[in-house]
């Protein structure tokens, strides 16, 4: 189908009688006849808009190839719902096919396009890259939050906890912590040793 010039009036996209006739592959007279024959079904403001005055003058200067309304004193323009009523009146395969096209690519073309979903990673490398990207995102979030240690020192709470545990539990904890290279675990192990020594000296 030949691309349509976009025409907007009163904030909505509309079609001229000539445009809708050419799209549905009928004559303008057929569209006018359908309108006159079913006039009680067409509601102004819902199925069509009547344009006069300054807005009509603006359309005359901005619409290309619309010689058909060059001398018109008022103009009826068809909305999406008006295009539907004309398709119903004509009831041809072509009219219905074109109506679907008009809805998707003309009347609603300004609506926000759905966000493009990224395809799921297929290969091992793509999966690894996706996982790394996700980790980097999380690291950024974590780095933007103040350090937990800077806002709360857990060492005193840990020392108090181990002071309440029996000696056997401290021995088991020390075994578990032994050989771990983490600075935090080493500090915990040192606290456990200090607690055991304190108890032996007591």
Short mmCIF file of C-alpha atoms in Angstrom, two decimals:
data_model
loop_
_atom_site.label_atom_id
_atom_site.label_comp_id
_atom_site.label_asym_id
_atom_site.label_seq_id
_atom_site.Cartn_x
_atom_site.Cartn_y
_atom_site.Cartn_z
CA UNK A 1 0.00 0.00 0.00
CA UNK A 2 1.26 3.48 -0.89
CA UNK A 3 2.55 5.31 2.20
CA UNK A 4 0.05 7.80 3.57
CA UNK A 5 0.82 11.39 4.43
CA UNK A 6 0.27 11.81 8.14
CA UNK A 7 -2.53 14.27 8.93
CA UNK A 8 -3.32 15.37 12.47
CA UNK A 9 -6.26 17.45 13.61
CA UNK A 10 -7.40 18.25 17.15
CA UNK A 11 -4.55 16.13 18.52
CA UNK A 12 -5.39 12.86 16.72
CA UNK A 13 -4.33 11.20 13.50
CA UNK A 14 -7.00 11.30 10.82
CA UNK A 15 -7.53 10.45 7.16
CA UNK A 16 -9.15 12.48 4.40
CA UNK A 17 -11.99 10.99 2.36
CA UNK A 18 -9.58 10.73 -0.58
CA UNK A 19 -7.00 8.86 1.51
CA UNK A 20 -9.49 6.38 2.92
CA UNK A 21 -11.03 5.76 -0.53
CA UNK A 22 -7.63 5.12 -2.12
CA UNK A 23 -6.60 2.85 0.78
CA UNK A 24 -9.81 0.78 0.56
CA UNK A 25 -9.61 0.84 -3.27
CA UNK A 26 -13.00 2.44 -3.81
CA UNK A 27 -14.10 5.82 -5.15
CA UNK A 28 -14.52 8.91 -3.02
CA UNK A 29 -18.19 8.87 -4.00
CA UNK A 30 -18.54 5.42 -2.41
CA UNK A 31 -17.16 6.70 0.92
CA UNK A 32 -19.43 9.77 0.77
CA UNK A 33 -22.44 7.55 -0.08
CA UNK A 34 -21.64 5.20 2.87
CA UNK A 35 -21.44 8.19 5.18
CA UNK A 36 -24.73 9.73 3.98
CA UNK A 37 -26.52 6.35 3.98
CA UNK A 38 -25.37 5.52 7.55
CA UNK A 39 -25.19 9.07 8.91
CA UNK A 40 -26.94 8.18 12.17
CA UNK A 41 -24.10 5.76 13.02
CA UNK A 42 -21.30 8.28 12.50
CA UNK A 43 -20.75 10.48 15.55
CA UNK A 44 -18.87 13.75 15.21
CA UNK A 45 -15.80 13.82 17.44
CA UNK A 46 -15.73 10.02 17.62
CA UNK A 47 -15.85 8.76 14.02
CA UNK A 48 -15.01 11.98 12.22
CA UNK A 49 -13.85 15.51 12.92
CA UNK A 50 -15.15 18.59 11.19
CA UNK A 51 -12.38 21.10 10.50
CA UNK A 52 -13.05 24.77 9.67
CA UNK A 53 -11.40 28.16 9.99
CA UNK A 54 -7.75 28.46 11.01
CA UNK A 55 -7.20 24.73 11.37
CA UNK A 56 -8.52 24.13 7.85
CA UNK A 57 -6.22 26.87 6.51
CA UNK A 58 -3.29 25.20 8.28
CA UNK A 59 -4.15 21.84 6.72
CA UNK A 60 -4.43 23.41 3.27
CA UNK A 61 -0.89 24.76 3.57
CA UNK A 62 0.69 21.67 5.15
CA UNK A 63 -1.01 18.79 3.32
CA UNK A 64 0.62 17.80 0.07
CA UNK A 65 -1.39 16.27 -2.77
CA UNK A 66 -4.73 17.21 -1.21
CA UNK A 67 -6.10 19.36 -4.02
CA UNK A 68 -9.49 17.75 -3.31
CA UNK A 69 -10.13 20.11 -0.38
CA UNK A 70 -8.26 23.17 -1.66
CA UNK A 71 -11.49 25.22 -1.94
CA UNK A 72 -13.46 23.53 0.87
CA UNK A 73 -15.02 25.74 3.56
CA UNK A 74 -15.24 22.80 5.97
CA UNK A 75 -13.73 19.33 5.93
CA UNK A 76 -14.64 15.96 7.43
CA UNK A 77 -11.64 13.90 8.53
CA UNK A 78 -11.96 10.25 9.57
CA UNK A 79 -10.65 8.91 12.87
CA UNK A 80 -9.59 5.32 13.56
CA UNK A 81 -13.17 4.47 14.60
CA UNK A 82 -14.52 6.17 11.49
CA UNK A 83 -12.19 4.07 9.34
CA UNK A 84 -13.61 0.99 11.09
CA UNK A 85 -17.21 1.98 10.27
CA UNK A 86 -16.27 2.48 6.61
CA UNK A 87 -14.58 -0.97 6.57
CA UNK A 88 -17.79 -2.46 8.04
CA UNK A 89 -19.94 -0.69 5.45
CA UNK A 90 -17.78 -1.87 2.55
CA UNK A 91 -17.24 -5.32 4.09
CA UNK A 92 -14.59 -6.38 1.55
CA UNK A 93 -11.45 -8.41 2.26
CA UNK A 94 -9.37 -5.48 1.02
CA UNK A 95 -11.07 -3.00 3.36
CA UNK A 96 -10.51 -5.24 6.40
CA UNK A 97 -6.92 -5.96 5.44
CA UNK A 98 -6.17 -2.26 4.97
CA UNK A 99 -7.99 -1.33 8.20
CA UNK A 100 -5.70 -3.66 10.19
CA UNK A 101 -2.71 -2.05 8.52
CA UNK A 102 -3.99 1.48 9.28
CA UNK A 103 -4.49 0.66 12.96
CA UNK A 104 -1.00 -0.78 13.37
CA UNK A 105 1.06 1.53 11.17
CA UNK A 106 -0.88 4.78 10.91
CA UNK A 107 -3.29 5.53 13.73
CA UNK A 108 -1.23 3.97 16.53
CA UNK A 109 2.26 4.46 15.13
CA UNK A 110 2.95 7.24 17.67
CA UNK A 111 2.25 5.02 20.63
CA UNK A 112 5.33 3.91 22.54
CA UNK A 113 7.01 0.99 20.86
CA UNK A 114 7.47 -2.03 23.15
CA UNK A 115 10.93 -2.42 24.62
CA UNK A 116 13.07 -4.78 22.60
CA UNK A 117 13.80 -7.86 24.62
CA UNK A 118 17.43 -8.98 24.50
CA UNK A 119 17.67 -12.57 23.25
CA UNK A 120 18.65 -15.15 25.84
CA UNK A 121 22.39 -15.97 25.64
CA UNK A 122 22.95 -19.20 23.73
CA UNK A 123 26.64 -20.08 23.86
CA UNK A 124 28.79 -20.63 26.94
CA UNK A 125 30.71 -17.43 26.18
CA UNK A 126 27.49 -15.40 25.88
CA UNK A 127 26.21 -16.86 29.16
CA UNK A 128 29.50 -16.02 30.88
CA UNK A 129 29.44 -12.46 29.50
CA UNK A 130 25.83 -12.02 30.66
CA UNK A 131 26.73 -13.31 34.15
CA UNK A 132 29.74 -10.97 34.35
CA UNK A 133 27.61 -8.01 33.25
CA UNK A 134 25.05 -8.87 35.95
CA UNK A 135 27.84 -9.11 38.57
CA UNK A 136 29.21 -5.71 37.52
CA UNK A 137 25.72 -4.20 37.93
CA UNK A 138 25.47 -5.66 41.44
CA UNK A 139 28.98 -4.45 42.33
CA UNK A 140 28.00 -0.93 41.30
CA UNK A 141 24.93 -1.08 43.57
CA UNK A 142 26.95 -2.47 46.47
CA UNK A 143 29.75 0.08 46.03
CA UNK A 144 27.18 2.89 46.12
CA UNK A 145 25.97 1.75 49.58
CA UNK A 146 28.14 2.83 52.55
CA UNK A 147 30.22 -0.04 53.99
CA UNK A 148 28.45 -2.04 56.65
CA UNK A 149 31.67 -2.19 58.68
CA UNK A 150 31.99 1.60 58.63
CA UNK A 151 28.50 1.98 60.08
CA UNK A 152 28.60 -1.01 62.48
CA UNK A 153 31.65 -2.71 64.02
CA UNK A 154 30.78 -6.38 64.65
CA UNK A 155 34.00 -7.18 66.59
CA UNK A 156 32.60 -6.28 70.05
CA UNK A 157 29.43 -8.29 69.38
CA UNK A 158 31.54 -11.28 68.24
CA UNK A 159 33.76 -11.09 71.34
CA UNK A 160 30.67 -10.99 73.55
CA UNK A 161 29.22 -14.02 71.71
CA UNK A 162 32.34 -16.17 72.10
CA UNK A 163 32.56 -15.26 75.80
CA UNK A 164 29.21 -17.06 76.24
CA UNK A 165 30.18 -20.23 74.32
CA UNK A 166 31.60 -23.35 76.02
CA UNK A 167 35.29 -24.17 75.49
CA UNK A 168 34.49 -27.17 73.22
CA UNK A 169 32.56 -24.89 70.84
CA UNK A 170 35.48 -22.48 70.73
CA UNK A 171 37.86 -25.36 69.87
CA UNK A 172 35.59 -26.42 66.98
CA UNK A 173 35.30 -22.87 65.69
CA UNK A 174 39.08 -22.43 65.81
CA UNK A 175 39.55 -25.65 63.77
CA UNK A 176 37.07 -24.43 61.17
CA UNK A 177 38.76 -21.04 60.90
CA UNK A 178 42.31 -22.43 60.71
CA UNK A 179 43.91 -22.09 57.26
CA UNK A 180 41.38 -19.55 55.97
CA UNK A 181 43.14 -16.56 54.37
CA UNK A 182 40.31 -14.10 54.84
CA UNK A 183 41.31 -11.14 57.00
CA UNK A 184 37.94 -11.17 58.78
CA UNK A 185 38.20 -14.90 59.61
CA UNK A 186 41.78 -14.45 60.88
CA UNK A 187 40.60 -11.67 63.19
CA UNK A 188 37.79 -13.94 64.41
CA UNK A 189 40.27 -16.77 65.05
CA UNK A 190 42.51 -14.36 67.01
CA UNK A 191 39.52 -13.32 69.14
CA UNK A 192 38.77 -17.01 69.86
CA UNK A 193 42.39 -17.67 70.89
CA UNK A 194 42.35 -14.61 73.13
CA UNK A 195 39.14 -15.82 74.79
CA UNK A 196 40.63 -19.31 75.37
CA UNK A 197 43.82 -17.82 76.90
CA UNK A 198 41.73 -15.54 79.13
CA UNK A 199 39.83 -18.56 80.43
CA UNK A 200 43.04 -20.55 81.06
CA UNK A 201 44.54 -17.68 83.04
CA UNK A 202 41.39 -17.16 85.08
#
